Coordinates of C-alpha atoms in Angstrom, one line a residue:
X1 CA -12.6 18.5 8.8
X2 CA -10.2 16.4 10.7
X3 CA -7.7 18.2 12.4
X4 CA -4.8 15.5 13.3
X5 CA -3.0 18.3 15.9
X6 CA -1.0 16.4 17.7
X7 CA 0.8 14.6 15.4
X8 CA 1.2 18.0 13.4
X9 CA 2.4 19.5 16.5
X10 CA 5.0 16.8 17.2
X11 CA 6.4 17.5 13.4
X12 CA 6.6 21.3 14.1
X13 CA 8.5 20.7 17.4
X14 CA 10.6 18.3 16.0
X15 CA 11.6 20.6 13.3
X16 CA 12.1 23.4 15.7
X17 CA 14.0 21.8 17.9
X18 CA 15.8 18.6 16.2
X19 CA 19.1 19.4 14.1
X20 CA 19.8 17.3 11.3
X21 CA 22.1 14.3 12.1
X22 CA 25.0 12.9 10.1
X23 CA 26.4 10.3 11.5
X24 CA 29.0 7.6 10.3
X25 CA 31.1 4.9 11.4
X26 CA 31.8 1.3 10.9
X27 CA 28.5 -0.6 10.6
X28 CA 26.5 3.3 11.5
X29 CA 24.5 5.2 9.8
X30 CA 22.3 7.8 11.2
X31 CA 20.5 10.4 8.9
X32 CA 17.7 12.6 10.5
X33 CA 16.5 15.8 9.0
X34 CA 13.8 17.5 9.9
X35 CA 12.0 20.4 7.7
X36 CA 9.8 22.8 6.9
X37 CA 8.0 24.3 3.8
X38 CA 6.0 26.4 2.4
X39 CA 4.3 26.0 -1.4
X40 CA 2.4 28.6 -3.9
X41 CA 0.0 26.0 -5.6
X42 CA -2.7 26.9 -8.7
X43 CA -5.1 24.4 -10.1
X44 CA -6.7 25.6 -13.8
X45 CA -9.2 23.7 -16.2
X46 CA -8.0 22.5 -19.7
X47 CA -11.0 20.8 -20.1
X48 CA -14.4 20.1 -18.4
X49 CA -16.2 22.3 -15.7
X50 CA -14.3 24.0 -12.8
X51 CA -12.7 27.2 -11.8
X52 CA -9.1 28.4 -11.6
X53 CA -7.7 27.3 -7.0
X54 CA -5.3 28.8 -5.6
X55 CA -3.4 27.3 -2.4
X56 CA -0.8 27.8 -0.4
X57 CA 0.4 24.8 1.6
X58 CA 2.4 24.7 4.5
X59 CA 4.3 21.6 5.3
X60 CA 6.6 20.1 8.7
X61 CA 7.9 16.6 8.3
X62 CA 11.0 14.6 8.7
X63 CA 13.5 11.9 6.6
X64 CA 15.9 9.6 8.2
X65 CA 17.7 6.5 7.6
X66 CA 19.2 4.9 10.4
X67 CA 21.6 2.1 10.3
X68 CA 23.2 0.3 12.4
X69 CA 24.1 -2.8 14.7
X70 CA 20.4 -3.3 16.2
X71 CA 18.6 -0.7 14.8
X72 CA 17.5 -0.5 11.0
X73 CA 15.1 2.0 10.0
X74 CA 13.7 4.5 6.8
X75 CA 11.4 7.3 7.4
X76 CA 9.6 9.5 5.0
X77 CA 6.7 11.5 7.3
X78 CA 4.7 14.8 6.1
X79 CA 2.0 16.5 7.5
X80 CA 0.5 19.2 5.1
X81 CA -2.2 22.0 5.9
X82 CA -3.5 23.9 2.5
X83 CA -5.2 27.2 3.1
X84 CA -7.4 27.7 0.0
X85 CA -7.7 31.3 -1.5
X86 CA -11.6 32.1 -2.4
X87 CA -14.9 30.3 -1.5
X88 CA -14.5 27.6 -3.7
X89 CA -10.9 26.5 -2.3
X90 CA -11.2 25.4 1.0
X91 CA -9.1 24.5 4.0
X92 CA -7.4 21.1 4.2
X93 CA -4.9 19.3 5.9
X94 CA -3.4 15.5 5.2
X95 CA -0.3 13.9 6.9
X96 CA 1.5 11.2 4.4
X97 CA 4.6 8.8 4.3
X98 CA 6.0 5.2 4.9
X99 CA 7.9 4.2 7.6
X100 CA 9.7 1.0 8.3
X101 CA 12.1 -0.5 11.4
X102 CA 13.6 -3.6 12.6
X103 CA 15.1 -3.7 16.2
X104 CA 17.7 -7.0 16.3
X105 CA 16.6 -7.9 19.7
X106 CA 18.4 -11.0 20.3
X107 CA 20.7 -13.4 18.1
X108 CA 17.7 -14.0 15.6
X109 CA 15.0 -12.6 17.1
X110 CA 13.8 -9.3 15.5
X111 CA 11.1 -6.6 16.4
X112 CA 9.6 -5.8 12.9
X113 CA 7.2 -2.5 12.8
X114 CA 6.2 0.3 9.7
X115 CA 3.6 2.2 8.7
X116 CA 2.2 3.8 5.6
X117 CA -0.6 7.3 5.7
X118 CA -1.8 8.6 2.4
X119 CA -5.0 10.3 0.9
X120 CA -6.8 9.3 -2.0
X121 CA -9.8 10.1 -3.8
X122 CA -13.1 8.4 -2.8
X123 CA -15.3 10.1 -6.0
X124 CA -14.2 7.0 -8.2
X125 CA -11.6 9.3 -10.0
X126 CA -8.4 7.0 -8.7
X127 CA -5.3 9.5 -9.3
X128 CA -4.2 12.4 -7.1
X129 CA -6.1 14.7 -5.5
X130 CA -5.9 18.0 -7.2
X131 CA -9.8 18.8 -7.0
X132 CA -13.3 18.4 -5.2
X133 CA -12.1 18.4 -1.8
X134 CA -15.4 17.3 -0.7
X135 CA -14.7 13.2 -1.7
X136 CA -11.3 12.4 0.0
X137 CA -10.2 9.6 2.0
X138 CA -7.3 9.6 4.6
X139 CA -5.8 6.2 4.7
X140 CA -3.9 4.8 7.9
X141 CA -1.9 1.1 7.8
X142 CA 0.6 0.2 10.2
X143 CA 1.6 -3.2 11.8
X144 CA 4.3 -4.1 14.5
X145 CA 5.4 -7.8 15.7
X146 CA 8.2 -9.8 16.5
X147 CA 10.1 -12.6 14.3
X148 CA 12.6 -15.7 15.1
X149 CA 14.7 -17.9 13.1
X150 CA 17.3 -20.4 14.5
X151 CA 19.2 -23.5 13.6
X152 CA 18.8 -26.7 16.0
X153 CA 21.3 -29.1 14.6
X154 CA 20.1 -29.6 11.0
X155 CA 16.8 -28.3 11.7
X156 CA 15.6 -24.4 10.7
X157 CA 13.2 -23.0 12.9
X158 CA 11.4 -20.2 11.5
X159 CA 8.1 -18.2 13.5
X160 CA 6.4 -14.6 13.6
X161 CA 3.6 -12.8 14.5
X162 CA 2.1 -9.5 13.3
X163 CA -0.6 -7.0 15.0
X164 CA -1.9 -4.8 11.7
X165 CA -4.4 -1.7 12.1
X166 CA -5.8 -0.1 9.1
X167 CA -8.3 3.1 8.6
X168 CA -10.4 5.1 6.4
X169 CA -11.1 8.7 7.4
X170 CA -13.8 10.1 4.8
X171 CA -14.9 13.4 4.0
X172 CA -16.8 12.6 1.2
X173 CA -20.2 14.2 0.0
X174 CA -22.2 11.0 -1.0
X175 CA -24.0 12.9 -4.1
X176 CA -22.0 11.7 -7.0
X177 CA -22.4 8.5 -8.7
X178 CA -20.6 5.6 -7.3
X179 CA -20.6 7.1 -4.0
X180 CA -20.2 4.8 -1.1
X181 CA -23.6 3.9 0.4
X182 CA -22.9 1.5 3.6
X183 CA -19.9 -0.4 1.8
X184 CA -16.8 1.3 3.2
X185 CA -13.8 0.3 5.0
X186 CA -13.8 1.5 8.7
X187 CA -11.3 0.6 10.6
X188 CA -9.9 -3.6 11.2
X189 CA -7.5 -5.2 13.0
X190 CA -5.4 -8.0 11.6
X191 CA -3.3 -10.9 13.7
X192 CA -1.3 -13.3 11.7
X193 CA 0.9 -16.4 13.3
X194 CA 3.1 -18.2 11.4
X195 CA 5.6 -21.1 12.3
X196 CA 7.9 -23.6 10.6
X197 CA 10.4 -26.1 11.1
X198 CA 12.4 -28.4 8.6
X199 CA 15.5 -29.0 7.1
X200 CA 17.5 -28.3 3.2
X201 CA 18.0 -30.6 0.5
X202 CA 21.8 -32.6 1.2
X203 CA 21.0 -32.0 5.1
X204 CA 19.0 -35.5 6.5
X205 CA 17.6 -36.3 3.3
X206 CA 18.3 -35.7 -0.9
X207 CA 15.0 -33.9 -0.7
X208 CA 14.0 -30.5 1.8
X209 CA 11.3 -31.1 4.1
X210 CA 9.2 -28.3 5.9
X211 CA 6.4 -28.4 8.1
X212 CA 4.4 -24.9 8.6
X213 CA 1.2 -23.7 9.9
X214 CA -0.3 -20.2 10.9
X215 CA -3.4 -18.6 11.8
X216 CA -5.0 -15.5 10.5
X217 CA -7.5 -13.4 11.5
X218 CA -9.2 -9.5 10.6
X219 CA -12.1 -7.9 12.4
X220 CA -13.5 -5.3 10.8
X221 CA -15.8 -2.5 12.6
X222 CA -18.2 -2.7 9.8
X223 CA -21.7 -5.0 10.5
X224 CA -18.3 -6.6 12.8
X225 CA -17.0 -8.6 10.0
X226 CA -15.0 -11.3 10.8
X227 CA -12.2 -13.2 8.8
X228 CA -10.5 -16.3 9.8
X229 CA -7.8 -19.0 8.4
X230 CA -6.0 -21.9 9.9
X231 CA -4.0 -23.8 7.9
X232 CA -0.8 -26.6 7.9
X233 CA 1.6 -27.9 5.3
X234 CA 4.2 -30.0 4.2
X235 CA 6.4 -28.7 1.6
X236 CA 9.0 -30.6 -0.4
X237 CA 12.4 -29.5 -2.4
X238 CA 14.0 -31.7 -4.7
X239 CA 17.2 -30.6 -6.6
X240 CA 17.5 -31.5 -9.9
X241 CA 20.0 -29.8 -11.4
X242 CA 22.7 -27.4 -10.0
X243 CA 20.2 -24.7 -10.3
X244 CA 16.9 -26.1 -10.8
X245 CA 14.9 -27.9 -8.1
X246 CA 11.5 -29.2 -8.1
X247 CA 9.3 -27.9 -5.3
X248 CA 6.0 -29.2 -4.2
X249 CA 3.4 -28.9 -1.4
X250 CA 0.6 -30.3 0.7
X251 CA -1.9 -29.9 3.8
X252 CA -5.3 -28.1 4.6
X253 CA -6.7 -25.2 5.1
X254 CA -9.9 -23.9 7.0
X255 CA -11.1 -20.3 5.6
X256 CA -14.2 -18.5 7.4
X257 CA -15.6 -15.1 7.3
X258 CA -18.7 -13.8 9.2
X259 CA -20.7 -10.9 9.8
X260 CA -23.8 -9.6 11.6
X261 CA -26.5 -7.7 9.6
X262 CA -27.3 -4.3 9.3
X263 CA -29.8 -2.7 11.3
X264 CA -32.9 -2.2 9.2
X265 CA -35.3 1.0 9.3
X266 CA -38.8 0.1 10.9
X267 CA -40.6 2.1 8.0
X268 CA -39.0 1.2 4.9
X269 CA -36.7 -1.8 5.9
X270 CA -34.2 -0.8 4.2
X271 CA -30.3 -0.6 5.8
X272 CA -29.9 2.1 7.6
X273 CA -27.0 4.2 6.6
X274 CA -25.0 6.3 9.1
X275 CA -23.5 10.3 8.8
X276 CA -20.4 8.6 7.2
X277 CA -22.0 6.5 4.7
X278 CA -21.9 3.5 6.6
X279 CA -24.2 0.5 7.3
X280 CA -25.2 0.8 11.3
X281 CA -24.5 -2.7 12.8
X282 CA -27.6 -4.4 14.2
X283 CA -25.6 -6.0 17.6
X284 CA -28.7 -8.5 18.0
X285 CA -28.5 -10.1 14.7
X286 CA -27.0 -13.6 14.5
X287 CA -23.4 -13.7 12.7
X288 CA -23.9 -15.2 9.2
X289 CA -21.0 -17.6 7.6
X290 CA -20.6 -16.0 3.9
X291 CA -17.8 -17.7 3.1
X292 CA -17.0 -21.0 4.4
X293 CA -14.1 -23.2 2.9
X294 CA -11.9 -25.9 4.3
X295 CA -10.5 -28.8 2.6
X296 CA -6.9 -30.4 1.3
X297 CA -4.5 -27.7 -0.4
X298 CA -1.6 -28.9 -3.0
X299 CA 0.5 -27.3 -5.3
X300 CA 3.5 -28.1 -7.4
X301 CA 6.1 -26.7 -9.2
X302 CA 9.9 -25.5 -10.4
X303 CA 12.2 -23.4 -8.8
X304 CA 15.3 -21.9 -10.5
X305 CA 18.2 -20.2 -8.8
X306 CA 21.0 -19.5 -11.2
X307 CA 23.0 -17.5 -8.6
X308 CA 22.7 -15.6 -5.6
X309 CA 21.0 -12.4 -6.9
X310 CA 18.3 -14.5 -9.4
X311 CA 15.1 -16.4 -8.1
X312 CA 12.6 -17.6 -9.7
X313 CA 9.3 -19.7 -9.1
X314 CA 6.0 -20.8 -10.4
X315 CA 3.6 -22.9 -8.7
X316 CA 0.4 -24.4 -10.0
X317 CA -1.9 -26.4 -7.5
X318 CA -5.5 -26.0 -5.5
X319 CA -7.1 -23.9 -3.5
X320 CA -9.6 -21.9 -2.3
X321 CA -12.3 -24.1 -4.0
X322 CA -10.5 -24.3 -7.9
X323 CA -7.2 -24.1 -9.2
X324 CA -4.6 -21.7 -8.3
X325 CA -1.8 -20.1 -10.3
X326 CA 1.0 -18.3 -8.2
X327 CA 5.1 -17.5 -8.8
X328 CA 7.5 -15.0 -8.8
X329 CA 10.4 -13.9 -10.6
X330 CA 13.1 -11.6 -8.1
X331 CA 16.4 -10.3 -9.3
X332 CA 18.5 -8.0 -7.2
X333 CA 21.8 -5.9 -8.0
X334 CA 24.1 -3.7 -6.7
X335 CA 22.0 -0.4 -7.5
X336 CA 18.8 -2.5 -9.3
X337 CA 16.3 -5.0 -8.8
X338 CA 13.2 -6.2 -10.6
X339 CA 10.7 -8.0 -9.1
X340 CA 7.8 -9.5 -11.0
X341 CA 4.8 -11.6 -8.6
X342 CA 1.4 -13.4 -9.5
X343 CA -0.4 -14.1 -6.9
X344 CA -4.1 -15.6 -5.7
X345 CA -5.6 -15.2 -2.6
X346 CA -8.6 -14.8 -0.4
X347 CA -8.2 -10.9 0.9
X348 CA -10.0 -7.6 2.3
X349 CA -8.8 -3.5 1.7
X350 CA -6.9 -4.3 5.8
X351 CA -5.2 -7.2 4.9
X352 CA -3.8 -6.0 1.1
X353 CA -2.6 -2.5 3.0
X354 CA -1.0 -4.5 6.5
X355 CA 0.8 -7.1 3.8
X356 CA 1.8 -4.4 1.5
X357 CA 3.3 -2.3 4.3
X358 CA 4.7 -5.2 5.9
X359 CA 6.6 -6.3 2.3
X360 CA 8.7 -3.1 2.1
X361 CA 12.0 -3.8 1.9
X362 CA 15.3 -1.6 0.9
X363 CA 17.2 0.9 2.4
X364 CA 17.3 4.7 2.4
X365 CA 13.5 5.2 1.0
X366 CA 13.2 6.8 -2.7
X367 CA 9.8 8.9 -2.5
X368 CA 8.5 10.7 -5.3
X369 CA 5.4 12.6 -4.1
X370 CA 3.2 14.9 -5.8
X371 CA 4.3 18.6 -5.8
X372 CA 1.3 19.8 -5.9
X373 CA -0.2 18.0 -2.8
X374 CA 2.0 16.2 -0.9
X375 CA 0.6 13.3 -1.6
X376 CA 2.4 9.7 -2.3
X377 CA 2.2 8.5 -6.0
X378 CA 2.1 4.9 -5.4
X379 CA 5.5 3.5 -4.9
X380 CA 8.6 3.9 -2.5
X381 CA 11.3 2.3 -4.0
X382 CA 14.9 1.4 -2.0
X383 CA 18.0 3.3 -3.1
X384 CA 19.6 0.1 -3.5
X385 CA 16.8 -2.2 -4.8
X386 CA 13.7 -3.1 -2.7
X387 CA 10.5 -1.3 -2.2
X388 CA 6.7 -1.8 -3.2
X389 CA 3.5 0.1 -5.2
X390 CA 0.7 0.5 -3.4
X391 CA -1.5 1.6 -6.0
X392 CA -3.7 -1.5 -6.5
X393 CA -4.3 -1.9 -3.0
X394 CA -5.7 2.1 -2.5
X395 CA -7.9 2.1 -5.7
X396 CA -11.8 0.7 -4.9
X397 CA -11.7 0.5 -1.0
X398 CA -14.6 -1.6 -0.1
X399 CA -15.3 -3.2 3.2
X400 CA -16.1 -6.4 1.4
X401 CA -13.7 -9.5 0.7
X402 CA -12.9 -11.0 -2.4
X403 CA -10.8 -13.6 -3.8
X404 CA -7.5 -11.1 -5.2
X405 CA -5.8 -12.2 -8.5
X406 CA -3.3 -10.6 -10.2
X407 CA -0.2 -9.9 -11.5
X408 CA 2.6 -6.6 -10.5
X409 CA 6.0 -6.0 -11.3
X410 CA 8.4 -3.0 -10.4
X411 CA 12.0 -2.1 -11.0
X412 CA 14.1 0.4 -8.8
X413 CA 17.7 1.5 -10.8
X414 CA 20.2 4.3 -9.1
X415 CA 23.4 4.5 -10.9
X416 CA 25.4 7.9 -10.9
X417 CA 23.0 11.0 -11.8
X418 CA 20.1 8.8 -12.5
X419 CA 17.3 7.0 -10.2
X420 CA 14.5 5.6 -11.8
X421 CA 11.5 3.5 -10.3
X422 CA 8.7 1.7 -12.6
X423 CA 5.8 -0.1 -11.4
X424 CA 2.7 -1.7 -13.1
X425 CA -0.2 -4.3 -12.6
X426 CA -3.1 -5.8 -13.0
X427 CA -6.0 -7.0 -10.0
X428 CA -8.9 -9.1 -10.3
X429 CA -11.2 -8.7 -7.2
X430 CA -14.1 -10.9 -7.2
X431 CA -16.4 -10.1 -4.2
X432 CA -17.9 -12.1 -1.0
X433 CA -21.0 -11.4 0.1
X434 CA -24.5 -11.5 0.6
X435 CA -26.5 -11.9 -2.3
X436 CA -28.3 -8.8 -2.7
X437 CA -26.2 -6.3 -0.5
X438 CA -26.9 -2.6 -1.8
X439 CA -23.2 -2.3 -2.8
X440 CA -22.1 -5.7 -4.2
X441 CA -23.8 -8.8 -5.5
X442 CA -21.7 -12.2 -4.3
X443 CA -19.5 -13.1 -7.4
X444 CA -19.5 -9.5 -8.8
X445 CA -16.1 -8.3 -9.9
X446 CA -14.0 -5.5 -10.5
X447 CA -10.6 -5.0 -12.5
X448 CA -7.9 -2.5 -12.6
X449 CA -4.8 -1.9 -15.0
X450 CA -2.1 0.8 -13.3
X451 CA 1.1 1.6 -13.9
X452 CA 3.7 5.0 -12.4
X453 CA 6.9 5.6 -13.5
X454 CA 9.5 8.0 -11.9
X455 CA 12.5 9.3 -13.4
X456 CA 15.0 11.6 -11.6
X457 CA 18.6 13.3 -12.5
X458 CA 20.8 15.3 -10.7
X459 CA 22.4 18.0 -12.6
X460 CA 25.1 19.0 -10.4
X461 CA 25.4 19.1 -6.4
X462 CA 23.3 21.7 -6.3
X463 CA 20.0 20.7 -8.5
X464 CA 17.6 18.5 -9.8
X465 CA 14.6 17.5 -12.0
X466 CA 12.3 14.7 -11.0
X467 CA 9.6 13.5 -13.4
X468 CA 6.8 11.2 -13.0
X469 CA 4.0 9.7 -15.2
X470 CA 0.9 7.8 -14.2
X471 CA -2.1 6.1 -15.7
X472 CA -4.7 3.9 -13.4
X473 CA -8.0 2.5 -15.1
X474 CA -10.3 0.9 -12.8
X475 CA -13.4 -1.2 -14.0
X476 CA -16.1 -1.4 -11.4
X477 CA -18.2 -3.6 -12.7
X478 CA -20.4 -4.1 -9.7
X479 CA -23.5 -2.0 -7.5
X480 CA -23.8 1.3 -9.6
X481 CA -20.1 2.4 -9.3
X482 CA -17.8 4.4 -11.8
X483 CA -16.1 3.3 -14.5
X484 CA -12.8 5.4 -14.7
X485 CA -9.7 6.1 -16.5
X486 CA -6.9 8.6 -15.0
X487 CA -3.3 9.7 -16.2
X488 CA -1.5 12.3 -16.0
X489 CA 2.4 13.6 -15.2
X490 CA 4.0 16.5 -13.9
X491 CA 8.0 17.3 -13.4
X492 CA 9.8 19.3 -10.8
X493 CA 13.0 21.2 -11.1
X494 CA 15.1 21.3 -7.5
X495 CA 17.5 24.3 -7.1
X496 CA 19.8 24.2 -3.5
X497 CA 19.7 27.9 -2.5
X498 CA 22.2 27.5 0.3
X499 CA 23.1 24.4 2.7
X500 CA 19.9 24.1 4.4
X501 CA 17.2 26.2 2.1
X502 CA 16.0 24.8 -1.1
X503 CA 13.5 25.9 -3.7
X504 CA 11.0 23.8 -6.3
X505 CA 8.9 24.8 -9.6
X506 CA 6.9 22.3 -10.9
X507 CA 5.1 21.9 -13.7
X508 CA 1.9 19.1 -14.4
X509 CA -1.6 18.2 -16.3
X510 CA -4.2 15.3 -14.6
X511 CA -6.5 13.8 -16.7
X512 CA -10.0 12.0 -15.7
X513 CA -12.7 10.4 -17.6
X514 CA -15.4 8.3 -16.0
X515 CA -18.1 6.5 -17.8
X516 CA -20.3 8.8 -19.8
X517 CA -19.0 11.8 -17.7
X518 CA -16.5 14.0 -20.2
X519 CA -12.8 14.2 -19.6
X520 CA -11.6 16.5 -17.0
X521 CA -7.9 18.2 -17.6
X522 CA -6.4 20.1 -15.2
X523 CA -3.0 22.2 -15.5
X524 CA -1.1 22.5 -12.1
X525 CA 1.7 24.7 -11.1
X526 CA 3.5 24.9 -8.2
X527 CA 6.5 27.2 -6.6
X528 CA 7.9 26.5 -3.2
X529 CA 10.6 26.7 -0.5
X530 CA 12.0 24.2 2.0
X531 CA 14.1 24.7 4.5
X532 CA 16.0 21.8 6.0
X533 CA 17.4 21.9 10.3

């Protein structure tokens, strides 16, 4: 069982020892609170096989929302431990939240870093984890690097560079059908390099010029997979209208990824799978090229900006081998925004999570977790518009890449008692590699429809209900894996029992179904405390 003690220990010592700040001024803003808590938890079948769990779960973590001159940054960190009541409920401990920061070093140079941990489910059921302890997954993302922009007489000069990590942790049982067997994400580092220079429409020219190029690469512990893609272009803006502009692009790209085989047992010859369900690396085997593109990249299209809150954008053009559809629609308010993307791309479980973490954006962070866990739902949305779902990007790890298509959406609202946060999408993945792997056959593909919605009032200064419904369905359709529809929702009343002590109830049903397997219902109630320094 992994027992993450020092971080847990920091968070206790924090909370014992940290009062909560409140600080204001022109330009400042600097929110830190610290807590602790402590949560009666029971887990009971509607439906399907499974006995009544009891837990009690102890909590230390910390909020804070710091604003100010240099220093911009939103916390959200937990670390959980559930002590299970019986034989059948065991022990377990998971440490969860988002974290994001940007240090103005310089006039336009900016340190950018965040993070995001989280658990999820690693049986094929994609919701939260309210049963079978034995099939979970701690996830780990995080990415720190600096960023410039300047002006140079009419010339903008834009470049950045970002350092990503990202990590599995399983404690899984691999006796259930669409276990992992060798195909899952380890660990991976990612680097990406960007640059550009050019100049706006009206500046040297009626049209906008930029030139760009960056460099990205992920190597990933598993058979020491390597991804790699250089690439430069010219891109063009021509106003047509006071609001309308014509936009247009062209250069080349060079995509490679590589990996070394698995090491084969003498007797059988078949792949020889670690402890953790792995493939074990042969170090002496030549790196094979499975993908291998390079070649001219275009694409045109419209952009319309009606005013300074409205974007929007669609490209058509090609790449990657065929054509490629891609645009955006982004509107952002005083207390709202909406933000609608399709996008196409080359991509691996490390690079979704580091760009997903890396995309957050909004102030003072809007988490809705799950009462009964402590788990994230899927999206952290800003208080005042901004934030980002990262429910596609945790459903199906694989160690494998795959050409990523899709379409998501989200809108964040705050406006007097209310807050209210929706998210939904749809993700093609269709897979690279070698023909014949045990997991995946090269071309194979999966699907997956989500959507999460969170809706929260405040009665009075005093208390609260939060609600939050969720459906995910995820078709595998590759290498012997699950089919599986989840939904559920629960709801949460919040009662302030003095200044610093708070108490929850909540109230909530998960559903599962998976292929041929019935349904699975489970009632959830929780009571709790929380105590704030």
């Amino acid at each position: 069982m992994r027992r993450p003690i020092t971080i847990a220990a920091s968070l206790l010592a924090l909370c014992a020892a940290t009062p909560a700040l409140a600080q204001s001024g022109q330009g400042r803003r600097v929110n830190v609170t610290p807590y602790l808590g402590i949560d009666q938890i029971v887990l009971a079948p509607l439906k399907g096989e499974g006995d009544v769990l009891t837990y009690t779960n102890l909590s230390a973590g910390v909020t804070a929302d710091i604003q100010s001159r240099r220093v911009e940054a939103v916390i959200d960190l937990r670390y959980d431990y559930s002590i299970g009541w019986g034989s059948r409920s065991s022990d377990q401990d998971v440490i969860s939240g988002i974290l994001q920061t940007q240090v103005n070093l310089a006039r336009g140079l900016s340190l950018n870093a965040g993070g995001l941990a989280s658990r999820v489910r690693s049986d094929g059921f994609n919701g939260p984890v309210v049963r079978n302890d034995s099939a979970t997954s701690q996830i780990y993302s995080a990415y720190a690097g600096p960023s410039y922009t300047s002006k140079i007489g009419d010339f903008d000069i834009g470049a950045s560079y970002r350092l990503g990590y990202n990590r599995v942790d399983d404690d899984v049982t691999l006796d259930f059908p669409g276990a992992p067997q060798g195909g899952s994400f380890a660990d991976s580092w990612t680097h990406s390099l960007a640059g550009s220079v050019g100049f706006g429409p009206g500046t040297l020219l009626p049209v906008g010029l930029v030139a760009s190029g960056g460099y990205d690469r992920e190597d990933a512990s598993q058979l020491d997979q390597r991804f790699e893609d250089k690439w430069a272009r010219l891109d063009a803006t021509l106003p047509v209208a006071p609001t309308v502009a014509l936009v247009g692009g062209v250069g080349y790209e060079d995509i490679a990824i590589s990996q070394r085989s698995p090491l084969l047992d003498p007797a059988t010859g078949t792949p020889v799978i670690s402890s953790s369900g792995r493939y074990v690396t042969d170090k002496s085997s030549p790196r094979a090229l499975l993908y291998d593109q390079d070649g001219l990249i275009w694409d045109v299209g419209v952009l319309w900006r009606p005013n300074h809150r409205t974007s929007m954008e669609g490209r058509v053009g090609q790449r990657y081998g065929s054509m490629s559809y891609t645009g955006n629609i982004v509107w952002t308010g005083r207390r709202s925004s909406f933000a609608l993307v399709v996008f196409d791309g080359i991509d691996s479980f490390g690079r979704v999570m580091s760009g997903n973490v890396a995309s957050f954006s909004g102030n003072a962070l809007d988490i809705v977790r799950n009462p009964f866990t402590g788990d994230l739902t899927g999206c952290a949305f800003g208080s005042a518009g901004g934030g980002q779902c990262f429910n596609d990007g945790l459903t199906g790890i694989t160690d494998a890449n795959f050409r990523y298509r899709g379409v998501t959406a989200q809108y964040a609202m705050r406006g007097g008692p209310w807050n209210w946060g929706v998210g939904a999408g749809y993700s093609q993945r269709k897979f690279v590699t070698p023909r014949g792997e045990v997991v995946f056959v090269d071309g194979t593909r999966d699907e997956n429809w989500w959507g999460t919605t969170s809706l929260g009032y405040t009665i009075d200064s005093a208390s609260a209900i939060d609600t939050t419904i969720y459906v995910n369905y995820f078709d595998a359709g590759s290498g012997g894996r699950i089919d599986t529809l989840n939904m559920g929702a629960f709801a949460s009343y919040n009662r302030m029992i003095s200044r610093r002590l708070s108490a929850t109830a909540s109230l909530g049903v998960d559903s599962s179904k998976a292929d041929d397997i019935d349904s699975i219902i489970t009632a959830m109630g929780q009571v709790g405390l929380r105590y704030g320094f």
